[in-house]
Coordinates of C-alpha atoms in Angstrom, one line a residue:
X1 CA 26.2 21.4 9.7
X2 CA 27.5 18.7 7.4
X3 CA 25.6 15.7 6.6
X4 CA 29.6 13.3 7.9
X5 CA 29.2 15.2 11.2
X6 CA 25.6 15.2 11.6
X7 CA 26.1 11.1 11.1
X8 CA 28.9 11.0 13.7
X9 CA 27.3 13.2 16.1
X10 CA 24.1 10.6 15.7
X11 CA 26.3 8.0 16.3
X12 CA 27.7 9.2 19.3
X13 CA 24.6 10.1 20.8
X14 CA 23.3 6.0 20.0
X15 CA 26.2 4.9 21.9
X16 CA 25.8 7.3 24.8
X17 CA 22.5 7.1 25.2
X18 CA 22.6 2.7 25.2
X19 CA 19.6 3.1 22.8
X20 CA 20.4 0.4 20.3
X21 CA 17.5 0.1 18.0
X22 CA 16.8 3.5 17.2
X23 CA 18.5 4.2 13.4
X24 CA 19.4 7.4 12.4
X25 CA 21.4 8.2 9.2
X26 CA 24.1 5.3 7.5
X27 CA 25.1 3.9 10.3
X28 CA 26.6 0.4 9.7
X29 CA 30.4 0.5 10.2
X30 CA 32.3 -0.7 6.7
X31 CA 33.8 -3.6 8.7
X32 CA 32.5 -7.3 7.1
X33 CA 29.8 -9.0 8.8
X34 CA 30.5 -12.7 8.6
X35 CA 29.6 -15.4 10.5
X36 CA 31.1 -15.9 13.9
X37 CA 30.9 -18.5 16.4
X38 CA 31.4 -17.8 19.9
X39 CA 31.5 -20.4 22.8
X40 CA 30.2 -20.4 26.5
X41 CA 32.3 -17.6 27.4
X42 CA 31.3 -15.9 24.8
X43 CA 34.9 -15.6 23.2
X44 CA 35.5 -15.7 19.1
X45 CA 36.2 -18.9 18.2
X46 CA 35.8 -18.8 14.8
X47 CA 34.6 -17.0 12.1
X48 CA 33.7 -17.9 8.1
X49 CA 34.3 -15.4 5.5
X50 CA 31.4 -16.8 3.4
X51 CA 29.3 -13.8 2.7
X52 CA 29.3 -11.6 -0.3
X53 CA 29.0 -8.1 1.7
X54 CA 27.5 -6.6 -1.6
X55 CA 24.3 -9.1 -1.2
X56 CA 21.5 -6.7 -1.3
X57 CA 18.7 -9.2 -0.1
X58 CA 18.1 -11.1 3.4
X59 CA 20.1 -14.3 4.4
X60 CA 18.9 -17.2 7.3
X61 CA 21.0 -20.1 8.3
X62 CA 20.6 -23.6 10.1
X63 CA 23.5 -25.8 11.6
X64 CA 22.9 -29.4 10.2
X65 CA 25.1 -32.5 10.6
X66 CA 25.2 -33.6 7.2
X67 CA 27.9 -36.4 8.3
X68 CA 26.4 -37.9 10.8
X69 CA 29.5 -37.0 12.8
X70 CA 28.6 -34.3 14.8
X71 CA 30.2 -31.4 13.6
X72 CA 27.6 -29.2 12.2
X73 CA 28.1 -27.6 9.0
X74 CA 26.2 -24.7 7.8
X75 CA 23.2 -24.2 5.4
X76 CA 22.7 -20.7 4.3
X77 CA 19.8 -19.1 2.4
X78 CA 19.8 -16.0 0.3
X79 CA 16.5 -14.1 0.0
X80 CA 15.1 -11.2 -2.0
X81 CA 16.9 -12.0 -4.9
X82 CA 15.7 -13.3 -8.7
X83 CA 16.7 -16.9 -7.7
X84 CA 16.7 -17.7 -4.0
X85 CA 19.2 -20.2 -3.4
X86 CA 20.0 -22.6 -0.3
X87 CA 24.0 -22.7 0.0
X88 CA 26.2 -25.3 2.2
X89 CA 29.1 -24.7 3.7
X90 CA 31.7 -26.7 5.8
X91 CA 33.3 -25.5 8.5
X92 CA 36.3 -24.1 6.8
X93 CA 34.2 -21.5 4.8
X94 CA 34.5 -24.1 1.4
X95 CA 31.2 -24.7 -0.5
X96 CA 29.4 -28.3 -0.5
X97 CA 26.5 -27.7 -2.7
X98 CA 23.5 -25.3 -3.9
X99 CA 20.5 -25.5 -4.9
X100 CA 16.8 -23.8 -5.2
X101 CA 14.0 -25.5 -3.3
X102 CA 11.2 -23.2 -4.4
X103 CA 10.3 -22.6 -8.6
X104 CA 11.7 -19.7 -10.2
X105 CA 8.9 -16.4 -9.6
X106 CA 9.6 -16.7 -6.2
X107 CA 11.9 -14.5 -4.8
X108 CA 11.3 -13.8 -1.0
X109 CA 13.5 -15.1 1.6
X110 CA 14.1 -18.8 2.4
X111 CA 13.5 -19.5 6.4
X112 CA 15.4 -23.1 7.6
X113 CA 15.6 -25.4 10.2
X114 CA 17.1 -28.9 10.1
X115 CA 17.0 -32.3 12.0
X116 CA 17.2 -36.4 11.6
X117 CA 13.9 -37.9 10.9
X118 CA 15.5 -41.4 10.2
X119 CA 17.3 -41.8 12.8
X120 CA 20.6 -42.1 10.5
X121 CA 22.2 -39.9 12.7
X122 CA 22.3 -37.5 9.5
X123 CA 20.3 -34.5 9.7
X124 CA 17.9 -33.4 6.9
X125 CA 17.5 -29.7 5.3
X126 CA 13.9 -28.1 6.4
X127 CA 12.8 -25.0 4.2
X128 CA 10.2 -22.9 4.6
X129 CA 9.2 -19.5 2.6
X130 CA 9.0 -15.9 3.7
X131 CA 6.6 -13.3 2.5
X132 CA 5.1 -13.8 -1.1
X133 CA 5.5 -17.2 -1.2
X134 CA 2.8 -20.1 -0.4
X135 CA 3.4 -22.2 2.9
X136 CA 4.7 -25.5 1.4
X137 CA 7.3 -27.0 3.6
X138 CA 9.9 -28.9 1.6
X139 CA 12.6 -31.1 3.2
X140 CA 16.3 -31.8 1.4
X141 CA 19.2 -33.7 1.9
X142 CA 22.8 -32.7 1.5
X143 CA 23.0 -33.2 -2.1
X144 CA 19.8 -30.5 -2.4
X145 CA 17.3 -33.4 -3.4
X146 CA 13.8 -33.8 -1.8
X147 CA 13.3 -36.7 0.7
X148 CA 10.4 -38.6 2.0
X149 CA 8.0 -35.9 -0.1
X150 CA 7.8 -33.1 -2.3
X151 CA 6.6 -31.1 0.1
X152 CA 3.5 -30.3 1.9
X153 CA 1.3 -27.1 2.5
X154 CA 0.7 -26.1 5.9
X155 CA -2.0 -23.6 5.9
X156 CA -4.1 -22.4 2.7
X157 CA -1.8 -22.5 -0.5
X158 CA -3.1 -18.9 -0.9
X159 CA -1.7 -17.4 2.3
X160 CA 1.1 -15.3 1.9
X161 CA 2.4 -14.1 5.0
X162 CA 4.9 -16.4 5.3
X163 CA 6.3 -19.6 7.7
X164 CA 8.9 -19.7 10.3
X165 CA 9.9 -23.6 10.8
X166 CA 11.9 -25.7 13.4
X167 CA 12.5 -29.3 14.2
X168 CA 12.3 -30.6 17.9
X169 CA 10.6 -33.9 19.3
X170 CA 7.7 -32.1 21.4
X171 CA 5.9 -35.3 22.2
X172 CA 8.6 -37.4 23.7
X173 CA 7.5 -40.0 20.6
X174 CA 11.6 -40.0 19.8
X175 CA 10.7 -38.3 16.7
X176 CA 11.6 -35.2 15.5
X177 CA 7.9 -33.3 14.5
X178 CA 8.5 -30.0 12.3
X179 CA 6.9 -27.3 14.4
X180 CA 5.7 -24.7 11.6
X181 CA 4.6 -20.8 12.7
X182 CA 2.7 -18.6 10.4
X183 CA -0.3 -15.8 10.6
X184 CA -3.9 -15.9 9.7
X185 CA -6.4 -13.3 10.6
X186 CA -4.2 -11.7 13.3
X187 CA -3.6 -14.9 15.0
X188 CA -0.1 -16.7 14.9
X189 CA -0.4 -20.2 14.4
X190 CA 1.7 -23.2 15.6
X191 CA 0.9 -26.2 13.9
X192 CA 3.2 -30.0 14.1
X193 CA 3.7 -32.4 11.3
X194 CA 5.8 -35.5 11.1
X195 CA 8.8 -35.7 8.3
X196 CA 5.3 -37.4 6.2
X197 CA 3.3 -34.1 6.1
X198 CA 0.8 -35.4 8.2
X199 CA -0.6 -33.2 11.1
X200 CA 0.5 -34.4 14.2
X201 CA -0.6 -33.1 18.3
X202 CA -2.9 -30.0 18.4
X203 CA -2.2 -27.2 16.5
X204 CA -3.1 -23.6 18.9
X205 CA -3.0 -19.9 17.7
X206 CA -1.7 -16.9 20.0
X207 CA -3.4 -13.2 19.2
X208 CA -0.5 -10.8 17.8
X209 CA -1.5 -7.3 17.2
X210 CA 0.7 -5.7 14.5
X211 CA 2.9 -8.2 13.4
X212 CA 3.3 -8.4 9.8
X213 CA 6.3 -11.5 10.1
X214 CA 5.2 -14.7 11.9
X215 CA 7.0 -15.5 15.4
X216 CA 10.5 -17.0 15.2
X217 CA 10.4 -20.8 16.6
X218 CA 13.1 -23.1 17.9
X219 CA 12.7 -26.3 20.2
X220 CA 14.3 -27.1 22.9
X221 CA 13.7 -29.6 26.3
X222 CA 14.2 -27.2 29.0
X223 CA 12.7 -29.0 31.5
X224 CA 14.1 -32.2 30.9
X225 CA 10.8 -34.5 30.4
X226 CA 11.6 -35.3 27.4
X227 CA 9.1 -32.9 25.4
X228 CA 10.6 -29.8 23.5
X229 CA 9.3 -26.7 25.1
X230 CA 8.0 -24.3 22.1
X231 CA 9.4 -21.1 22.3
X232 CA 8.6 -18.1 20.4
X233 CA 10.8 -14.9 19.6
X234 CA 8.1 -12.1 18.2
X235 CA 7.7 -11.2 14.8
X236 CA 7.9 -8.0 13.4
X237 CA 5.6 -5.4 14.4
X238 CA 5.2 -6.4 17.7
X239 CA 7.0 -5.6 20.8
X240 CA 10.4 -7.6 21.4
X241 CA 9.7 -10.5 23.6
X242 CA 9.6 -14.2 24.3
X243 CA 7.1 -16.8 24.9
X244 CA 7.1 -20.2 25.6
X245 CA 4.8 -23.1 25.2
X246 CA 4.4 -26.7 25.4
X247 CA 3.1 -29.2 22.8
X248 CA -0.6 -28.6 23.8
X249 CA -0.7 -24.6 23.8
X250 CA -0.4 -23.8 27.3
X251 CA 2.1 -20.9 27.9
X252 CA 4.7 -21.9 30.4
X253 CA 6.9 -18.9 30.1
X254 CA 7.1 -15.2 29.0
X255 CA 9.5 -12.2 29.3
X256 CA 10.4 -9.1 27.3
X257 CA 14.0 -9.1 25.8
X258 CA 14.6 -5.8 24.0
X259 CA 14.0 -2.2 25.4
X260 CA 9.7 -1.6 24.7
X261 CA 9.0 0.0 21.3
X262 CA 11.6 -1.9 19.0
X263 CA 9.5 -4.0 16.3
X264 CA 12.4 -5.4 14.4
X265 CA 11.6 -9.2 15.9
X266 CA 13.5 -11.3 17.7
X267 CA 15.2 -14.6 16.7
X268 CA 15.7 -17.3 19.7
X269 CA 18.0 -20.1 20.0
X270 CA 18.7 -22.5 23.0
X271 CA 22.4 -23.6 24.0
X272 CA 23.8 -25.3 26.8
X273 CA 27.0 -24.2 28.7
X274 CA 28.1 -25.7 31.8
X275 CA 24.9 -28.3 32.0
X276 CA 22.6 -25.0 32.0
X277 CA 20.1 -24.3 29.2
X278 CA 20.1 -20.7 28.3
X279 CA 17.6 -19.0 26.2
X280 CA 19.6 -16.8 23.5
X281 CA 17.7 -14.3 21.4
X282 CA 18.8 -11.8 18.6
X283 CA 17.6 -8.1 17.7
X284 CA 16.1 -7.9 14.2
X285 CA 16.5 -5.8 11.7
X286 CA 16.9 -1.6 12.7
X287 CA 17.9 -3.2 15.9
X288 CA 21.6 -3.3 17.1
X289 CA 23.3 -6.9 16.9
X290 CA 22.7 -7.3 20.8
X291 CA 22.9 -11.1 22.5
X292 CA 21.2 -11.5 25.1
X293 CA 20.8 -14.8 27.7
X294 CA 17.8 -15.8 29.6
X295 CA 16.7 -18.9 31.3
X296 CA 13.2 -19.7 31.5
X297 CA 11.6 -17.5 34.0
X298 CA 13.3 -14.8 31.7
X299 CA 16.3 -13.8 34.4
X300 CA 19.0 -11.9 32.3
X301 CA 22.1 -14.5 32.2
X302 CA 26.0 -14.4 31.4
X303 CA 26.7 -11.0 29.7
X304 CA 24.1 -8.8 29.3
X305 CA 26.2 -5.8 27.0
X306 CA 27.5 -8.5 24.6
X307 CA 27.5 -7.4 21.1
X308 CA 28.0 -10.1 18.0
X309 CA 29.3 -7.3 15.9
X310 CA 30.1 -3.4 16.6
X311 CA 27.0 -1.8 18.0
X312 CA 26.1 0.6 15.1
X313 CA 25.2 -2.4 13.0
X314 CA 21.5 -2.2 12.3
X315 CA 20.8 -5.1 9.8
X316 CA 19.7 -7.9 11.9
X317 CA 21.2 -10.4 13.7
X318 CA 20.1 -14.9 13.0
X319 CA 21.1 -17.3 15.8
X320 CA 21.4 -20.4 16.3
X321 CA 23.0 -23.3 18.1
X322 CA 26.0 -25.4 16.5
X323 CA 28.4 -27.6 17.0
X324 CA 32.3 -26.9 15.3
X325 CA 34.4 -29.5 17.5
X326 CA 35.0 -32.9 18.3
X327 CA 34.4 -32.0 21.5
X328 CA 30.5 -31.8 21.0
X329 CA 30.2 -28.8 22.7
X330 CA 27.8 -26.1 22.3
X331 CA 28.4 -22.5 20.2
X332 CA 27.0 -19.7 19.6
X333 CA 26.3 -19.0 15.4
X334 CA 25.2 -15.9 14.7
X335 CA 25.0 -14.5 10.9
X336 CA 23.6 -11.2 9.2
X337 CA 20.2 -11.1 8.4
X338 CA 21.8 -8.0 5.7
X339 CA 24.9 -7.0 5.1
X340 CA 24.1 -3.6 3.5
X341 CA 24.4 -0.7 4.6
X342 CA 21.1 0.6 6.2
X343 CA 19.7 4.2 5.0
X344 CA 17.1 6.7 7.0
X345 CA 15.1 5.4 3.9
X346 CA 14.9 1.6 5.0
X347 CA 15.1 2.3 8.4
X348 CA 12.3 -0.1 9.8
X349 CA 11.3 -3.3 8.3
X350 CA 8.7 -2.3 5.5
X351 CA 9.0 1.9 4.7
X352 CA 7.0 3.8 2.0
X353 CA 9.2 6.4 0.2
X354 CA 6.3 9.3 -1.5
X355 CA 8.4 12.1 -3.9
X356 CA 6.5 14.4 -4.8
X357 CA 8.4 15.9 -7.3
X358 CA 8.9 12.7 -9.0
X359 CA 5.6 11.5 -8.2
X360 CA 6.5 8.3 -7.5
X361 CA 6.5 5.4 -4.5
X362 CA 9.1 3.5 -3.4
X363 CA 8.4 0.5 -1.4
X364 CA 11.4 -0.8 0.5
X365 CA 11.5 -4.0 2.6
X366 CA 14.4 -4.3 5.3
X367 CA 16.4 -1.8 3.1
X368 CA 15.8 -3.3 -0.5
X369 CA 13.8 -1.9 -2.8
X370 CA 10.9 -3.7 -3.5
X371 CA 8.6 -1.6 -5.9
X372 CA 8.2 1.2 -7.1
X373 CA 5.0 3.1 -9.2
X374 CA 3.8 6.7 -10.4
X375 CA 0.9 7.7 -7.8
X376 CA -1.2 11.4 -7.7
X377 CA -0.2 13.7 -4.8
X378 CA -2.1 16.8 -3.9
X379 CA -2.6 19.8 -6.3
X380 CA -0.8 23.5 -5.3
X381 CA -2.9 24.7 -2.7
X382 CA -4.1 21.6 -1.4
X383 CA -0.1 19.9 -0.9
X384 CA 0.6 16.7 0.1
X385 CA 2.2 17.1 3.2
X386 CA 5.6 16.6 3.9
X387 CA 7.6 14.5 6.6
X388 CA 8.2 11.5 8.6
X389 CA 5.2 9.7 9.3
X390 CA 3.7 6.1 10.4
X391 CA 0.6 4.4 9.1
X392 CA -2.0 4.5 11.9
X393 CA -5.0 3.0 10.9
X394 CA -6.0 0.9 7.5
X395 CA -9.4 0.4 5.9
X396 CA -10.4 -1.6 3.2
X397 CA -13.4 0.6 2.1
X398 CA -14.1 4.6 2.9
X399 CA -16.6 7.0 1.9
X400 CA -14.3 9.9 1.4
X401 CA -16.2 13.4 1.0
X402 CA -15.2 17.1 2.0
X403 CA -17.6 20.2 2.0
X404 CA -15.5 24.2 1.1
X405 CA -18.8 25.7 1.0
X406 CA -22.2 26.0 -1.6
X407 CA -21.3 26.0 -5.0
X408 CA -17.6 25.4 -4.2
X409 CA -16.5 23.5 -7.0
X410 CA -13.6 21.4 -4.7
X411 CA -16.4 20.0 -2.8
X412 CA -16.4 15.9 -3.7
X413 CA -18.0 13.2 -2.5
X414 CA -16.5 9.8 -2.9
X415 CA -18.3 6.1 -2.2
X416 CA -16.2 3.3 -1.6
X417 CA -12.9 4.2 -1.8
X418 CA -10.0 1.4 -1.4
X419 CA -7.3 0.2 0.4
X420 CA -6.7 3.3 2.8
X421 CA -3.7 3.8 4.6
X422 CA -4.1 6.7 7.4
X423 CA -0.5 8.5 8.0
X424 CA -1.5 11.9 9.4
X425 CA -4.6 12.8 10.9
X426 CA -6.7 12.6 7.5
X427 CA -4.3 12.3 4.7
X428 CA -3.8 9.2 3.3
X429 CA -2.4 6.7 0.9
X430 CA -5.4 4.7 -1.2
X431 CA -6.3 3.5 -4.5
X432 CA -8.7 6.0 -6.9
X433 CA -11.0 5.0 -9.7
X434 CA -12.0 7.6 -10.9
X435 CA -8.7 8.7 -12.8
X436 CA -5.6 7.6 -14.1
X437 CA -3.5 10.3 -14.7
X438 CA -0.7 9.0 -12.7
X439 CA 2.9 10.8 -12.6
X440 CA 0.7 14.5 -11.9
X441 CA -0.6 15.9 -9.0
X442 CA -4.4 15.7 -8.5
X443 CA -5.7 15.1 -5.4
X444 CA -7.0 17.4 -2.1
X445 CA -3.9 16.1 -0.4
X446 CA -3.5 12.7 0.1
X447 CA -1.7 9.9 -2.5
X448 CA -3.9 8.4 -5.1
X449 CA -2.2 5.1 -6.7
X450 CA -4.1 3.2 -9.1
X451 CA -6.3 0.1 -7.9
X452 CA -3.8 -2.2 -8.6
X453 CA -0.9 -0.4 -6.5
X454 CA -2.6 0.3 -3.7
X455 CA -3.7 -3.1 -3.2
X456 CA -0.9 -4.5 -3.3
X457 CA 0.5 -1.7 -1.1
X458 CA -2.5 -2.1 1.5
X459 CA -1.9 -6.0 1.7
X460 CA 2.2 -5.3 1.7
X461 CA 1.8 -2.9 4.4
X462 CA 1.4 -3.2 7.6
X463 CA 0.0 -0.9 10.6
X464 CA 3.3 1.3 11.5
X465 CA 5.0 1.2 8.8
X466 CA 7.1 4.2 7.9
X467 CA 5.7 6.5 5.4
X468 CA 8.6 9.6 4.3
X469 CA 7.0 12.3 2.1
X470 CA 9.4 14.6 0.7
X471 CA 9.9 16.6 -2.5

C-alpha cells in the first residue's frame, strides 16, 4: 500500500471512529491556522491572519485591554525559538509592539496572562516561562517595559519545570493577585502574589502523577461572592480533566473533559453568554482542536462536537476569553499552540527518536527538534530492539549485571549506573561510564549515551514518553 493512501485511510478511520487524539501519520490539513474568535453561538466572527504558518516553535496568547477601552487586543508569544519574543496585535491583525521579557539563552516558550493592578482601567502584560527557564514572573506594559518590578521568582530560581500564570482577584480585596502554577517533587503548586511580588493568601499543592507541564490556570467568579474560583486544566502527562478550587485549597469542583488516555493537557477559559458562566477547555497538543463547554458541576454545555479548526488538526489548541466589540460582550479566542505540520515522529508531547544505523538520538518536543547526540546501541547478536515503545519506569541509580554462563566472557556486572529509562521489559536508555566510544554499537542491547546526555535526557523526559527505535 502507498504511504498517501495509508495516510488517507488513517484519516478516515480517526474521523469514523470520533477518536480525536489519537495521531497517526501527517495529519494536519494544509489549510492556515489563525486565530479565530467565535461568539455565544459559537459562529466565526472574526479571524486575524497574524501567524507565520512556517513557525516551527509553540505560541500562547492573552487578551489585554491596553486602552483602557474595552476592546481587548491581543498579546502573542512565540516559543522554542533563539529569541522568544512577546508580539501585540490590534484587532485588525496590525502589529503594536515587540519585545523580549526574558535574556537571550532562553529559548522555551513564553506562558501569559494579563490584568489591571492600578486600577487605570488599562491592563498590564503578565509573563511567565515554560520549561528550561527559571520561574521569575515579570509584568509589562504596552510599550514592552517592566512595571512596578523587575520581576520576582516564585519558587527556587533553580527549578525548571516551568510556570503557568493568571490574574483574577481571589480574595474579594478588589485586587487583582497573580495566581502562579508550577511542579515540585510531583506536587503542583498554586501559589498568589500581589502585582509587588509579595506572597499573598495560602499557597496549596495538588499530587499529579506523570505530569511533566504544570496545570493550566485561569480565574474566574463562578459563584458570584466576589472571590475567583481557581480552576485548573491538567498538564501534560496526566489524564485530561478539570479541577476547581478556591483561594484556600479546598476543591469545589472536578470533571474529566477529554476521552481517558489523552495526555496532551488541557487549557481552560471562562466566558459568559447569556448571564451563564461556562467553563471552556481546549485539547492540547496530539489532541484534535475540540471545544468543549462545562459549567461547574462539569455538565457538557452548548455544542459538544464543536471544532475550532478541521478535526485532523493535532497541534494544540490556546483559549481564552476576549472582548472585540463595543458591545462588551464575551468571545471565544482560540490560537495554535503549533502550526506545523505534526509527524508519527513528534506525535506526543516529548518523543525519543533512537537510529540505529545512524547511531544517533533525536529529542523532539511537541514536534521540534530539540537535541540531538551520538549514543551506543547493542552489538550484532545482542540488537537493540526495534519499535514503538513508551518509557515505563525511570531510576536514577541501577546495578545492571547479566550472567551467560562460567567463564562466558559477556557476563558484566555493573554498580551504579545512571539515569535509566525503562522502555521494554529490560532494555533501556541510560548514561555509561565506562566508555566513550559513541556513534558504534557496544552494548548487550540497550542505548548507552554519555553521562552528560543522559542526564539531561532523564531530567527532559518524562514517564511515557514515546521512545521509536528503528534502523
Amino acid at each position: 500500500m502507498s504511504k498517501t493512501k495509508l495516510q488517507l485511510l488513517l484519516a478516515l478511520s480517526v474521523i469514523m471512529t470520533g477518536s480525536f487524539f489519537c495521531l497517526t501519520g501527517n495529519v494536519n490539513a494544509q489549510t492556515e491556522k489563525q486565530v479565530k474568535i467565535f461568539d455565544g453561538k459559537l459562529q466565526t466572527v472574526n479571524e486575524l491572519k497574524i501567524l507565520d504558518q512556517s513557525f516551527e516553535g509553540v505560541m500562547d496568547f492573552a487578551t489585554v485591554d491596553l486602552g483602557g477601552d474595552g476592546i481587548s487586543e491581543l498579546a502573542v508569544s512565540y516559543g522554542y525559538q533563539a529569541t522568544p519574543e512577546v508580539k501585540l496585535y490590534r484587532t485588525d491583525g496590525s502589529i503594536i509592539n515587540s519585545w523580549q521579557p526574558y535574556p537571550v539563552g532562553y529559548e522555551g516558550r513564553i506562558n501569559l496572562a494579563s490584568g489591571d493592578f492600578d486600577n487605570d482601567k488599562k491592563e498590564e502584560i503578565v509573563t511567565a516561562p515554560g520549561e528550561g527557564g527559571g520561574p521569575q514572573v515579570r509584568i509589562f506594559d504596552g510599550f514592552g517595559q517592566t512595571k512596578f518590578n523587575k520581576g520576582f521568582f516564585v519558587d527556587d530560581e533553580k527549578n525548571r519545570t516551568g510556570v503557568e500564570v493568571a490574574v483574577g482577584d481571589v480574595n474579594n480585596d478588589k485586587k487583582n493577585e497573580i495566581v502562579v502554577s508550577f511542579l515540585k517533587e510531583g506536587k503542583n503548586w498554586i501559589k498568589f502574589y500581589n502585582h509587588l511580588g509579595e506572597l499573598v493568601g495560602t499557597p496549596f499543592q495538588i499530587e499529579v502523577l506523570d505530569a511533566f507541564e504544570p496545570m493550566k490556570v485561569t480565574v474566574s467568579d463562578l459563584d458570584g461572592d466576589g472571590k475567583g474560583e481557581i480552576i485548573l486544566g491538567a498538564g501534560m502527562g496526566n489524564e485530561p480533566e478539570v479541577r476547581i478550587y478556591n483561594d484556600l485549597g479546598v476543591s469545589v469542583g472536578w470533571f474529566a473533559v477529554y476521552l481517558a488516555g489523552f495526555r496532551g493537557g488541557v487549557d481552560v477559559a471562562v466566558a459568559n453568554f447569556d448571564g451563564k458562566n461556562y467553563i471552556v477547555t481546549a485539547a492540547g497538543f496530539s489532541g484534535g482542536p475540540h471545544i468543549r463547554f462545562f459549567n461547574q458541576k462539569g455538565e457538557a454545555q452548548l455544542n459538544n462536537k464543536f471544532f475550532a479548526y478541521e478535526e485532523s488538526f493535532r497541534g494544540g489548541v490556546n483559549v481564552a476569553l476576549g472582548h472585540f466589540s463595543a458591545k462588551g460582550e464575551d468571545t471565544i479566542v482560540v490560537i495554535p499552540q503549533t502550526v506545523t505540520d505534526v509527524a508519527e515522529l513528534s506525535g506526543s508531547g516529548k518523543t525519543i527518536k533512537v537510529d540505529v544505523s545512524e547511531q544517533r538520538l533525536y529529542a523532539y518536543d511537541r514536534g521540534k527538534l530539540i537535541k540531538t547526540f551520538l549514543i551506543s546501541s547493542g552489538r550484532k547478536g545482542f540488537d537493540t530492539p526495534i519499535g514503538k515503545f513508551t518509557v515505563f519506569k525511570k531510576r536514577p541509580l541501577v546495578r545492571m549485571s547479566w550472567f551467560y554462563g562460567e567463564n562466558n566472557p559477556n557476563n558484566y556486572d555493573l554498580p551504579n549506573v545512571p539515569s535509566v529509562l525503562f522502555f521494554k521489559g529490560p532494555y533501556t536508555l541510560h548514561g555509561a561510564y565506562w566508555h566513550h566510544n559513541w556513534g558504534h554499537r557496544m552494548s548487550h542491547g540497550c542505548v548507552n549515551i554519555s553521562i552528560e546526555n543522559s542526564k539531561w535526557l532523564y531530567d527532559w523526559a518524562p514517564v511515557n514518553s514515546v521512545v521509536l527505535i528503528q534502523e
